[in-house]
CSV table of N, CA and C in Angstrom, one decimal:
chain,number,residue,atom,x,y,z
A,18,SER,N,21.4,3.6,5.4
A,18,SER,CA,21.5,3.3,4.0
A,18,SER,C,21.0,1.9,3.8
A,19,CYS,N,20.6,1.5,2.6
A,19,CYS,CA,20.2,0.2,2.2
A,19,CYS,C,21.3,-0.8,2.3
A,20,MET,N,21.0,-1.9,2.9
A,20,MET,CA,22.1,-2.9,3.1
A,20,MET,C,21.8,-4.2,2.4
A,21,ASN,N,20.7,-4.4,1.8
A,21,ASN,CA,20.3,-5.7,1.2
A,21,ASN,C,20.8,-5.7,-0.3
A,22,THR,N,21.9,-6.4,-0.5
A,22,THR,CA,22.6,-6.4,-1.8
A,22,THR,C,21.8,-7.1,-2.9
A,23,SER,N,20.8,-7.9,-2.5
A,23,SER,CA,20.0,-8.5,-3.5
A,23,SER,C,18.8,-7.7,-3.9
A,24,CYS,N,18.6,-6.6,-3.3
A,24,CYS,CA,17.4,-5.7,-3.6
A,24,CYS,C,17.8,-4.7,-4.6
A,25,ILE,N,17.0,-4.7,-5.7
A,25,ILE,CA,17.3,-3.7,-6.8
A,25,ILE,C,17.2,-2.3,-6.4
A,26,PHE,N,16.3,-2.0,-5.5
A,26,PHE,CA,16.1,-0.6,-5.0
A,26,PHE,C,17.3,-0.2,-4.1
A,27,CYS,N,17.8,-1.1,-3.3
A,27,CYS,CA,19.0,-0.8,-2.5
A,27,CYS,C,20.2,-0.6,-3.4
A,28,GLN,N,20.3,-1.4,-4.4
A,28,GLN,CA,21.4,-1.2,-5.4
A,28,GLN,C,21.4,0.1,-6.1
A,29,ILE,N,20.2,0.6,-6.4
A,29,ILE,CA,20.0,1.9,-7.0
A,29,ILE,C,20.4,3.0,-6.0
A,30,ILE,N,19.9,2.9,-4.8
A,30,ILE,CA,20.2,3.8,-3.7
A,30,ILE,C,21.7,3.9,-3.4
A,31,GLU,N,22.4,2.8,-3.4
A,31,GLU,CA,23.8,2.7,-3.2
A,31,GLU,C,24.6,3.1,-4.4
A,32,LYS,N,23.9,3.3,-5.5
A,32,LYS,CA,24.4,3.7,-6.8
A,32,LYS,C,25.4,2.7,-7.4
A,33,THR,N,25.1,1.4,-7.2
A,33,THR,CA,25.8,0.3,-7.8
A,33,THR,C,25.0,-0.1,-9.1
A,34,LEU,N,23.8,0.3,-9.2
A,34,LEU,CA,23.0,0.1,-10.5
A,34,LEU,C,22.7,1.5,-11.0
A,35,PRO,N,22.7,1.7,-12.3
A,35,PRO,CA,22.4,3.0,-12.8
A,35,PRO,C,20.9,3.3,-12.7
A,36,ALA,N,20.5,4.6,-12.6
A,36,ALA,CA,19.2,5.1,-12.6
A,36,ALA,C,19.1,6.6,-13.0
A,37,GLN,N,18.0,7.0,-13.5
A,37,GLN,CA,17.8,8.4,-13.8
A,37,GLN,C,17.2,9.0,-12.6
A,38,ILE,N,18.0,9.5,-11.7
A,38,ILE,CA,17.6,10.1,-10.4
A,38,ILE,C,17.0,11.5,-10.7
A,39,VAL,N,15.8,11.7,-10.2
A,39,VAL,CA,15.2,13.0,-10.4
A,39,VAL,C,15.1,13.8,-9.1
A,40,TYR,N,15.3,13.1,-8.0
A,40,TYR,CA,15.2,13.8,-6.6
A,40,TYR,C,15.9,12.9,-5.6
A,41,GLU,N,16.6,13.5,-4.7
A,41,GLU,CA,17.2,12.7,-3.6
A,41,GLU,C,17.3,13.6,-2.3
A,42,SER,N,17.0,13.0,-1.2
A,42,SER,CA,17.1,13.6,0.1
A,42,SER,C,17.8,12.6,1.0
A,43,GLU,N,17.9,13.0,2.3
A,43,GLU,CA,18.4,12.0,3.3
A,43,GLU,C,17.5,10.8,3.5
A,44,GLU,N,16.2,11.0,3.2
A,44,GLU,CA,15.2,10.0,3.5
A,44,GLU,C,14.8,9.1,2.3
A,45,VAL,N,14.8,9.7,1.1
A,45,VAL,CA,14.3,9.0,0.0
A,45,VAL,C,15.1,9.3,-1.3
A,46,MET,N,14.8,8.5,-2.3
A,46,MET,CA,15.4,8.7,-3.6
A,46,MET,C,14.2,8.5,-4.6
A,47,ALA,N,14.1,9.4,-5.6
A,47,ALA,CA,13.1,9.3,-6.7
A,47,ALA,C,13.9,9.1,-8.0
A,48,PHE,N,13.4,8.2,-8.8
A,48,PHE,CA,14.0,7.9,-10.1
A,48,PHE,C,13.0,7.4,-11.1
A,49,LEU,N,13.3,7.6,-12.4
A,49,LEU,CA,12.4,7.2,-13.4
A,49,LEU,C,12.3,5.7,-13.5
A,50,ASP,N,11.1,5.2,-13.6
A,50,ASP,CA,10.8,3.7,-13.7
A,50,ASP,C,11.4,3.2,-15.1
A,51,ILE,N,12.1,2.1,-15.1
A,51,ILE,CA,12.6,1.6,-16.4
A,51,ILE,C,11.5,0.9,-17.2
A,52,TYR,N,10.3,0.6,-16.6
A,52,TYR,CA,9.2,0.1,-17.2
A,52,TYR,C,8.0,0.9,-16.9
A,53,PRO,N,7.9,2.2,-17.4
A,53,PRO,CA,6.9,3.1,-16.9
A,53,PRO,C,5.5,2.7,-17.4
A,54,VAL,N,4.5,3.0,-16.5
A,54,VAL,CA,3.1,2.8,-16.8
A,54,VAL,C,2.8,3.9,-17.8
A,55,HIS,N,3.3,5.1,-17.5
A,55,HIS,CA,3.1,6.3,-18.4
A,55,HIS,C,4.5,7.0,-18.5
A,56,PRO,N,4.7,7.7,-19.6
A,56,PRO,CA,6.0,8.5,-19.7
A,56,PRO,C,6.2,9.4,-18.5
A,57,GLY,N,7.4,9.3,-18.0
A,57,GLY,CA,7.8,10.1,-16.8
A,57,GLY,C,7.4,9.5,-15.5
A,58,HIS,N,7.0,8.3,-15.5
A,58,HIS,CA,6.6,7.6,-14.2
A,58,HIS,C,7.8,7.5,-13.3
A,59,VAL,N,7.6,8.0,-12.1
A,59,VAL,CA,8.7,8.1,-11.1
A,59,VAL,C,8.4,7.2,-9.9
A,60,LEU,N,9.4,6.5,-9.5
A,60,LEU,CA,9.3,5.7,-8.2
A,60,LEU,C,10.0,6.5,-7.1
A,61,ILE,N,9.4,6.6,-6.0
A,61,ILE,CA,9.9,7.2,-4.8
A,61,ILE,C,10.1,6.1,-3.7
A,62,VAL,N,11.4,5.9,-3.4
A,62,VAL,CA,11.6,4.8,-2.4
A,62,VAL,C,12.4,5.3,-1.2
A,63,PRO,N,12.1,4.7,-0.1
A,63,PRO,CA,12.9,5.1,1.1
A,63,PRO,C,14.3,4.6,1.1
A,64,LYS,N,15.2,5.2,1.8
A,64,LYS,CA,16.6,4.8,1.8
A,64,LYS,C,16.9,3.8,2.8
A,65,VAL,N,15.9,3.1,3.3
A,65,VAL,CA,16.0,2.0,4.2
A,65,VAL,C,15.4,0.8,3.5
A,66,HIS,N,15.9,-0.4,3.7
A,66,HIS,CA,15.3,-1.6,3.1
A,66,HIS,C,14.1,-2.0,3.8
A,67,ALA,N,13.0,-2.2,3.0
A,67,ALA,CA,11.8,-2.8,3.6
A,67,ALA,C,11.1,-3.6,2.5
A,68,GLU,N,10.7,-4.8,2.9
A,68,GLU,CA,10.0,-5.7,1.9
A,68,GLU,C,8.7,-5.2,1.6
A,69,THR,N,8.0,-4.6,2.5
A,69,THR,CA,6.6,-4.0,2.3
A,69,THR,C,6.5,-2.7,3.0
A,70,VAL,N,5.5,-1.9,2.6
A,70,VAL,CA,5.2,-0.6,3.2
A,70,VAL,C,5.0,-0.8,4.7
A,71,MET,N,4.4,-1.9,5.1
A,71,MET,CA,4.1,-2.1,6.5
A,71,MET,C,5.4,-2.2,7.3
A,72,GLU,N,6.5,-2.7,6.8
A,72,GLU,CA,7.7,-2.7,7.5
A,72,GLU,C,8.3,-1.4,7.8
A,73,LEU,N,7.9,-0.4,7.0
A,73,LEU,CA,8.4,1.0,7.3
A,73,LEU,C,7.7,1.6,8.5
A,74,GLY,N,6.6,1.1,8.9
A,74,GLY,CA,5.9,1.6,10.0
A,74,GLY,C,5.2,2.9,9.6
A,75,GLY,N,4.4,3.4,10.5
A,75,GLY,CA,3.6,4.7,10.2
A,75,GLY,C,4.5,5.9,10.0
A,76,GLU,N,5.6,6.0,10.9
A,76,GLU,CA,6.5,7.1,10.8
A,76,GLU,C,7.3,7.1,9.5
A,77,GLY,N,7.8,5.9,9.1
A,77,GLY,CA,8.6,5.8,7.9
A,77,GLY,C,7.8,6.0,6.7
A,78,PHE,N,6.5,5.5,6.7
A,78,PHE,CA,5.6,5.8,5.5
A,78,PHE,C,5.3,7.3,5.4
A,79,ALA,N,5.1,7.9,6.6
A,79,ALA,CA,4.8,9.3,6.6
A,79,ALA,C,5.9,10.2,6.0
A,80,ARG,N,7.2,9.7,6.3
A,80,ARG,CA,8.3,10.5,5.8
A,80,ARG,C,8.4,10.4,4.3
A,81,VAL,N,8.1,9.2,3.7
A,81,VAL,CA,8.1,9.0,2.3
A,81,VAL,C,7.0,9.9,1.7
A,82,ARG,N,5.8,9.8,2.2
A,82,ARG,CA,4.7,10.7,1.7
A,82,ARG,C,5.0,12.1,1.8
A,83,SER,N,5.7,12.6,2.9
A,83,SER,CA,6.1,13.9,3.0
A,83,SER,C,7.1,14.4,1.9
A,84,GLU,N,8.0,13.5,1.6
A,84,GLU,CA,9.0,13.8,0.5
A,84,GLU,C,8.3,13.8,-0.8
A,85,GLU,N,7.3,13.0,-1.0
A,85,GLU,CA,6.6,12.9,-2.3
A,85,GLU,C,6.0,14.3,-2.6
A,86,HIS,N,5.5,15.0,-1.6
A,86,HIS,CA,4.9,16.3,-1.8
A,86,HIS,C,6.0,17.4,-1.9
A,87,THR,N,7.1,17.2,-1.3
A,87,THR,CA,8.2,18.1,-1.4
A,87,THR,C,8.8,18.1,-2.8
A,88,SER,N,8.9,17.0,-3.5
A,88,SER,CA,9.5,16.9,-4.8
A,88,SER,C,8.7,17.3,-5.9
A,89,GLU,N,7.4,17.7,-5.7
A,89,GLU,CA,6.6,18.2,-6.8
A,89,GLU,C,7.0,19.5,-7.3
């Protein structure tokens, strides 16, 4: 689980901040963007804290990408 209490994404994953969740698995959570580029814009974030995609590593990034296609 996310443990960085100053991270807005971790707060959403821990459900201490509200969000319109559209998909959730053990690995990721997907929710509507509060400032969408286009209507229905969804953010898919891993359930582990990472400052950058590079911190996820190849395997972590692959899991997020895999879930992206699962949620379609």
